[in-house]
Amino acid sequence: MLFDSHAHVDDRRFSGEVEEVLKRALEQDVTNILNVGADMESSARAVMLSEEYNMVYASVGIHPHDAKDAKNADYYTLAEWTNQNKVVAIGEIGLDYYHNHSPKEIQQEVFIRQLDVARQTKMPFIIHDRDAHKDILDIIKKEAKGMPGVFHCFSGSVEMAREVIKMGYYISIAGPVTFSNANKLKEVAKSIPLERLLIETDCPYLTPHPHRGTRNEPAYVRLVAEEIAGLKEIKLEKLASVTTSNTKELFGIV
Ligand code: NI
């Protein structure tokens, strides 16, 4: 059993195909998917997908790209959504200083306000961090003490991974770990204790080898799992069962 802990099946690249995509996932033993929202519209679609499909759970949040469009009422709506049974997290939230689609100060403000929603609703959070390692760590140390969360599509160093784990967070690894030149990420994956590891596709993005250049989908989380099991020299079944139970534990899924 595999759990794709971060997917965007609501993306328009899947429109009209969701049923088949989920079926192909099941054929690869991917029995659960967390569909992650990135703005208010996609969060609403994530909630709908979780209501429609048994195997799908939802996370709601505003990505740093879209921070500039966040309105006061949105934080209330996010909190409201968490009252639904299959909404299990706030995310993806964080900082992206690589693209800077929203000004840094706005990204920080929207990130902090959503951490506040997570605290009030007792939800774990999903972090998006691109070229913003220091500010992310500073903010969560200050604003999210003791709250559970995961760093999704981790791109930091072995040292940062160690620090994040020491702070009590999970780390999720995506498709780039399968790339032949991803030496740093392979080292990071090897270094993460199994009980702190999650796996994901982040589909439709970050398609793993050997499907690079095509649309990613949840079925391919198996390729991520196989790669990491190989790096850690453990059986795929072991990696699958531990990462699945980690995901369920973090997101309170029984
Ligand atoms: Ni994502």
Short mmCIF file of N, CA, C and O and ligand atoms in Angstrom, two decimals, residues 6 8 92 152 202, ligand 1:
data_model
loop_
_atom_site.label_atom_id
_atom_site.label_comp_id
_atom_site.label_asym_id
_atom_site.label_seq_id
_atom_site.Cartn_x
_atom_site.Cartn_y
_atom_site.Cartn_z
N HIS A 6 1.05 14.06 -1.60
CA HIS A 6 0.94 15.41 -2.15
C HIS A 6 0.70 15.33 -3.66
O HIS A 6 1.62 15.06 -4.43
N HIS A 8 -1.90 17.04 -7.06
CA HIS A 8 -2.86 18.05 -7.51
C HIS A 8 -3.71 17.47 -8.64
O HIS A 8 -3.60 17.87 -9.79
N GLU A 92 -0.93 23.86 0.41
CA GLU A 92 0.44 24.10 0.75
C GLU A 92 0.68 25.58 0.99
O GLU A 92 0.18 26.43 0.27
N HIS A 152 7.27 19.60 2.20
CA HIS A 152 6.97 18.84 0.99
C HIS A 152 8.00 19.12 -0.09
O HIS A 152 8.62 20.18 -0.12
N ASP A 202 3.60 15.23 -6.22
CA ASP A 202 3.39 16.63 -6.59
C ASP A 202 2.88 16.72 -8.04
O ASP A 202 3.13 17.71 -8.73
NI NI B 1 2.40 20.98 -4.73
#
